[in-house]
CSV table of C-alpha atoms and ligand atoms in Angstrom, one decimal:
chain,number,residue,atom,x,y,z
C,1,MET,CA,100.7,313.6,186.7
C,2,THR,CA,97.6,311.4,187.2
C,3,THR,CA,94.3,313.2,187.9
C,4,ARG,CA,92.3,311.6,190.6
C,5,ASP,CA,88.6,312.3,191.1
C,6,LYS,CA,88.0,313.6,194.5
C,7,LEU,CA,86.0,311.5,197.0
C,8,ILE,CA,84.1,312.9,200.0
C,9,VAL,CA,82.9,310.3,202.6
C,10,GLY,CA,80.7,311.1,205.5
C,11,ASN,CA,81.2,309.1,208.6
C,12,TRP,CA,78.0,309.4,210.7
C,13,LYS,CA,79.5,307.4,213.6
C,14,MET,CA,76.7,306.5,216.1
C,15,HIS,CA,74.4,309.3,215.3
C,16,GLY,CA,71.0,309.6,213.7
C,17,ASN,CA,67.5,308.1,213.7
C,18,HIS,CA,64.9,307.5,211.0
C,19,ALA,CA,63.7,311.1,210.8
C,20,ALA,CA,67.1,312.7,211.0
C,21,ASN,CA,68.7,310.4,208.5
C,22,ALA,CA,65.9,310.9,206.0
C,23,ASP,CA,66.3,314.7,206.3
C,24,LEU,CA,70.0,314.5,205.9
C,25,LEU,CA,69.9,312.2,202.9
C,26,GLN,CA,67.2,314.4,201.3
C,27,GLY,CA,69.3,317.5,201.9
C,28,ILE,CA,72.3,315.8,200.2
C,29,LEU,CA,70.3,314.5,197.3
C,30,ALA,CA,68.6,317.8,196.7
C,31,ALA,CA,72.0,319.5,196.1
C,32,ARG,CA,73.1,317.2,193.3
C,33,PRO,CA,74.7,317.0,190.8
C,34,PHE,CA,78.1,316.9,192.3
C,35,VAL,CA,81.4,316.9,190.4
C,36,ALA,CA,83.2,315.0,193.2
C,37,GLN,CA,82.3,311.5,194.2
C,38,ALA,CA,80.3,311.3,197.5
C,39,ALA,CA,79.4,308.6,200.0
C,40,VAL,CA,78.0,308.2,203.4
C,41,CYS,CA,78.9,305.6,206.0
C,42,VAL,CA,75.9,305.0,208.1
C,43,PRO,CA,75.2,302.9,211.3
C,44,PHE,CA,74.4,299.3,210.5
C,45,PRO,CA,70.6,299.4,211.3
C,46,TYR,CA,70.1,302.1,208.8
C,47,LEU,CA,72.1,300.7,205.9
C,48,SER,CA,69.2,299.2,204.1
C,49,GLU,CA,67.2,302.5,204.3
C,50,ALA,CA,70.2,304.4,203.0
C,51,ALA,CA,70.5,301.9,200.2
C,52,VAL,CA,66.9,302.5,199.2
C,53,ALA,CA,67.1,306.3,199.6
C,54,LEU,CA,70.4,306.5,197.6
C,55,ALA,CA,69.6,304.0,194.8
C,56,ASN,CA,70.6,305.3,191.4
C,57,SER,CA,71.4,308.7,193.0
C,58,GLY,CA,75.1,308.8,192.3
C,59,VAL,CA,75.8,309.1,196.0
C,60,ASN,CA,77.2,305.8,197.4
C,61,TRP,CA,76.9,304.4,200.9
C,62,GLY,CA,79.1,302.3,203.1
C,63,ALA,CA,79.5,300.7,206.5
C,64,GLN,CA,81.6,302.0,209.4
C,65,ASP,CA,83.2,298.6,210.1
C,66,VAL,CA,83.1,295.0,208.8
C,67,SER,CA,84.1,291.7,210.3
C,68,ALA,CA,87.3,290.0,209.4
C,69,HIS,CA,85.5,286.7,209.4
C,70,GLU,CA,83.3,285.3,206.7
C,71,GLN,CA,80.6,283.9,208.9
C,72,GLY,CA,80.2,282.0,212.2
C,73,ALA,CA,79.9,282.4,215.9
C,74,TYR,CA,80.9,286.1,216.1
C,75,THR,CA,78.1,287.7,218.0
C,76,GLY,CA,77.6,291.3,217.1
C,77,GLU,CA,79.7,291.2,214.0
C,78,VAL,CA,78.5,292.0,210.4
C,79,SER,CA,80.2,290.2,207.5
C,80,ALA,CA,81.2,291.6,204.2
C,81,ALA,CA,78.9,289.1,202.5
C,82,MET,CA,76.0,290.5,204.4
C,83,LEU,CA,76.9,294.1,203.4
C,84,HIS,CA,77.5,293.0,199.8
C,85,GLU,CA,73.9,291.6,199.7
C,86,PHE,CA,72.6,295.2,200.2
C,87,GLY,CA,75.0,296.7,197.6
C,88,CYS,CA,77.5,298.2,200.0
C,89,ARG,CA,80.2,300.2,198.2
C,90,TYR,CA,82.6,301.1,201.1
C,91,ALA,CA,83.6,299.9,204.5
C,92,ILE,CA,85.7,302.1,206.9
C,93,VAL,CA,88.2,299.9,208.7
C,94,GLY,CA,90.7,300.8,211.4
C,95,HIS,CA,89.1,304.1,212.4
C,96,SER,CA,91.0,305.4,215.3
C,97,GLU,CA,88.0,305.1,217.6
C,98,ARG,CA,87.9,301.4,216.9
C,99,ARG,CA,91.6,301.0,217.3
C,100,ALA,CA,91.5,302.9,220.6
C,101,LEU,CA,88.2,301.8,222.1
C,102,HIS,CA,87.9,298.3,220.7
C,103,GLY,CA,91.6,297.4,220.7
C,104,GLU,CA,91.8,296.7,217.0
C,105,SER,CA,95.4,295.8,216.0
C,106,ASP,CA,97.1,296.6,212.7
C,107,GLN,CA,96.7,293.0,211.6
C,108,LEU,CA,93.0,292.9,212.5
C,109,VAL,CA,92.4,296.1,210.4
C,110,ALA,CA,94.3,294.5,207.5
C,111,ASP,CA,92.2,291.3,207.8
C,112,LYS,CA,89.0,293.4,207.8
C,113,ALA,CA,90.3,295.2,204.6
C,114,LYS,CA,90.9,291.8,203.0
C,115,ALA,CA,87.4,290.5,204.0
C,116,ALA,CA,85.8,293.6,202.5
C,117,LEU,CA,87.8,293.4,199.2
C,118,ALA,CA,86.9,289.7,198.8
C,119,ARG,CA,83.3,290.8,198.5
C,120,GLY,CA,83.9,293.7,196.2
C,121,ILE,CA,83.6,296.3,199.0
C,122,THR,CA,86.3,299.0,198.9
C,123,PRO,CA,87.9,299.3,202.4
C,124,ILE,CA,88.6,302.9,203.5
C,125,VAL,CA,91.7,302.1,205.7
C,126,CYS,CA,92.3,304.7,208.4
C,127,VAL,CA,95.7,305.5,209.7
C,128,GLY,CA,96.9,308.2,212.0
C,129,GLU,CA,99.0,309.2,214.9
C,130,THR,CA,98.1,310.4,218.4
C,131,LEU,CA,99.2,313.8,219.6
C,132,ALA,CA,101.8,312.1,221.9
C,133,GLN,CA,103.2,310.2,218.9
C,134,ARG,CA,103.4,313.4,216.8
C,135,ASP,CA,105.1,315.3,219.6
C,136,ALA,CA,107.6,312.4,219.9
C,137,GLY,CA,108.4,312.7,216.1
C,138,GLU,CA,106.8,309.3,215.5
C,139,THR,CA,104.1,310.3,212.9
C,140,GLU,CA,105.8,308.8,209.9
C,141,ALA,CA,106.8,305.5,211.7
C,142,VAL,CA,103.2,305.1,213.1
C,143,VAL,CA,101.3,305.6,209.8
C,144,LYS,CA,103.8,303.5,207.9
C,145,ARG,CA,103.5,300.6,210.4
C,146,GLN,CA,99.7,300.8,210.2
C,147,LEU,CA,99.7,300.8,206.4
C,148,SER,CA,102.4,298.2,206.1
C,149,ALA,CA,100.2,295.5,207.7
C,150,VAL,CA,97.6,296.2,205.1
C,151,ILE,CA,100.1,296.2,202.2
C,152,HIS,CA,101.5,292.8,203.3
C,153,THR,CA,98.0,291.2,203.9
C,154,LEU,CA,96.5,292.5,200.6
C,155,ALA,CA,99.6,292.0,198.5
C,156,HIS,CA,98.8,292.7,194.8
C,157,CYS,CA,95.3,293.9,195.7
C,158,ILE,CA,96.6,296.9,197.7
C,159,GLY,CA,95.8,299.2,194.8
C,160,GLU,CA,92.1,298.7,195.3
C,161,ILE,CA,91.8,300.3,198.7
C,162,VAL,CA,91.2,303.9,199.8
C,163,VAL,CA,93.5,305.2,202.5
C,164,ALA,CA,92.4,307.9,205.0
C,165,TYR,CA,95.0,309.7,206.9
C,166,GLU,CA,93.3,310.9,210.1
C,167,PRO,CA,95.5,312.3,212.8
C,168,VAL,CA,93.9,311.3,216.0
C,169,TRP,CA,94.4,314.7,217.6
C,170,ALA,CA,92.4,316.3,214.8
C,171,ILE,CA,89.3,314.0,215.0
C,172,GLY,CA,86.3,315.7,216.5
C,173,THR,CA,88.5,318.3,218.2
C,174,GLY,CA,88.1,321.2,215.8
C,175,ARG,CA,91.9,321.1,215.5
C,176,THR,CA,92.8,320.4,211.8
C,177,ALA,CA,96.2,319.4,210.5
C,178,THR,CA,97.5,322.3,208.4
C,179,PRO,CA,97.4,321.5,204.6
C,180,GLU,CA,101.2,321.3,204.7
C,181,GLN,CA,101.2,318.8,207.6
C,182,ALA,CA,98.5,316.7,206.0
C,183,GLN,CA,100.3,316.8,202.6
C,184,ALA,CA,103.6,315.7,204.1
C,185,VAL,CA,102.0,312.6,205.6
C,186,HIS,CA,100.0,311.9,202.4
C,187,ALA,CA,103.2,312.0,200.4
C,188,VAL,CA,104.9,309.5,202.7
C,189,LEU,CA,101.9,307.2,202.4
C,190,ARG,CA,101.8,307.5,198.6
C,191,ALA,CA,105.5,306.7,198.4
C,192,GLN,CA,105.0,303.6,200.6
C,193,LEU,CA,102.1,302.5,198.3
C,194,ALA,CA,104.2,303.2,195.2
C,195,ALA,CA,106.9,300.8,196.5
C,196,ALA,CA,104.2,298.1,196.7
C,197,SER,CA,101.9,298.8,193.8
C,198,ALA,CA,102.0,300.1,190.2
C,199,HIS,CA,98.6,301.7,190.9
C,200,ALA,CA,99.7,304.0,193.7
C,201,SER,CA,99.4,307.1,191.6
C,202,SER,CA,95.7,306.5,190.9
C,203,MET,CA,94.8,305.5,194.5
C,204,LYS,CA,92.7,307.8,196.6
C,205,LEU,CA,94.2,309.2,199.8
C,206,LEU,CA,91.6,311.0,201.9
C,207,TYR,CA,92.3,313.4,204.8
C,208,GLY,CA,90.1,313.3,207.9
C,209,GLY,CA,90.1,315.4,211.1
C,210,SER,CA,87.8,318.3,211.6
C,211,VAL,CA,87.2,319.0,207.9
C,212,LYS,CA,84.7,321.8,207.6
C,213,PRO,CA,83.4,323.9,204.7
C,214,ASP,CA,85.9,326.6,205.4
C,215,ASN,CA,89.1,324.4,205.4
C,216,ALA,CA,88.1,321.7,202.9
C,217,ALA,CA,89.2,323.5,199.7
C,218,THR,CA,92.7,324.3,200.9
C,219,LEU,CA,93.2,320.8,202.3
C,220,MET,CA,92.0,319.2,199.1
C,221,SER,CA,94.1,321.4,196.9
C,222,GLN,CA,97.2,319.6,198.1
C,223,PRO,CA,98.7,317.3,195.5
C,224,ASP,CA,98.3,314.1,197.4
C,225,ILE,CA,95.0,314.8,199.1
C,226,ASP,CA,92.2,313.3,197.1
C,227,GLY,CA,89.2,314.0,199.2
C,228,ALA,CA,88.0,313.9,202.8
C,229,LEU,CA,86.6,311.6,205.4
C,230,VAL,CA,84.2,313.8,207.4
C,231,GLY,CA,82.7,313.2,210.8
C,232,GLY,CA,80.9,316.0,212.5
C,233,ALA,CA,80.3,318.1,209.4
C,234,ALA,CA,78.8,315.2,207.6
C,235,LEU,CA,75.8,315.3,209.9
C,236,LYS,CA,74.5,318.6,208.5
C,237,ALA,CA,73.5,318.5,204.9
C,238,ALA,CA,74.5,322.0,204.1
C,239,ASP,CA,78.0,321.5,205.5
C,240,PHE,CA,78.5,318.1,203.9
C,241,VAL,CA,77.3,319.5,200.5
C,242,ALA,CA,79.7,322.5,200.9
C,243,ILE,CA,82.6,320.1,201.5
C,244,ILE,CA,81.6,318.1,198.4
C,245,ARG,CA,81.5,321.2,196.4
C,246,ALA,CA,84.8,322.4,197.8
C,247,ALA,CA,86.4,319.4,196.3
C,248,ALA,CA,85.5,320.3,192.7
A,1,LIG,C1,86.1,310.9,211.6
A,1,LIG,O1,85.3,310.5,212.4
A,1,LIG,O2,86.5,310.2,210.8
A,1,LIG,C2,86.4,312.4,211.6
A,1,LIG,C3,87.3,312.8,210.8
A,1,LIG,O3,85.6,313.2,212.4
A,1,LIG,P1,85.6,314.8,212.5
A,1,LIG,O4,85.4,315.3,211.0
A,1,LIG,O5,84.4,315.1,213.3
A,1,LIG,O6,86.9,315.2,213.0
C-alpha cells in the first residue's frame, strides 16, 4: 500500500481583511512544525500578502479559482501565469459554489485545471453531489461525470492533480458525510483515476464538507482520504491547526 502524506487546505472563501488575515496566518505559523502538509487558499487581493507572510514557512498558499484562458479580454479573470508570478502552489477549481453560482460546467472546470497545471500550479479539483442527487442514488454517476471531464482533458497529466470530494449538502451546513460515506466515494474516485493513470495510488484525494477538529481524525483515518479541504473551520487558527494536527 502506498503511504500518502496528508494535505490540509483552508478555503477562506470571501472572508477576511488585512488585520484578520495577518492574525490568522500568525496563529497558524506559531503552531508549526506540522507533520501534515498545509496550505491556505486566500482571496485574490490578499495573495501577495499571504505569499510574503508564508515565505519559507512550509505552509503553502493557493488561489480559489483560476481562469481557463492564458490572457486577453476576460474582465475580472486572473490567469495562471499571473498566479505563477507570485509563487502560487495550488488553485481550487470547480468548487460547488462556482459550479452553482457561476454556472461553471464540467468542461470549464477541466480547462481551468489544465491552465493551472500548464503553469506548474496544482489544481485542487472539487467534485460532489447535491442532496437531491444523493437521494436519487446518483452520487457515483455525478462525481464520475465531473472527474471524467478532467481526466479526458488532462490525459497523461491527470496524476498531477489533487481531487477534493465535497458533497454539496455538507458544505457550510454542519452536516458531515460519515467517514464510511466519504470513503465509499473516495474509493470510487480512486478506481476511476486508476483506470486512467499509473499514479492513482499516490494521488491525494481530500474530503471537504464541515470538517471540524472533532471529526477530522476519523474522516482522515479512512484509507482513501488523504486530507481535507476546510472552509469555515479554516478561519480560526486554533481550529485549522487542530485539523492539521488531526491528520498526523
Ligand atoms: C468548502 O468551502 O470547501 C468547505 C468544505 O466548507 P465548510 O468546511 O465550511 O463546509
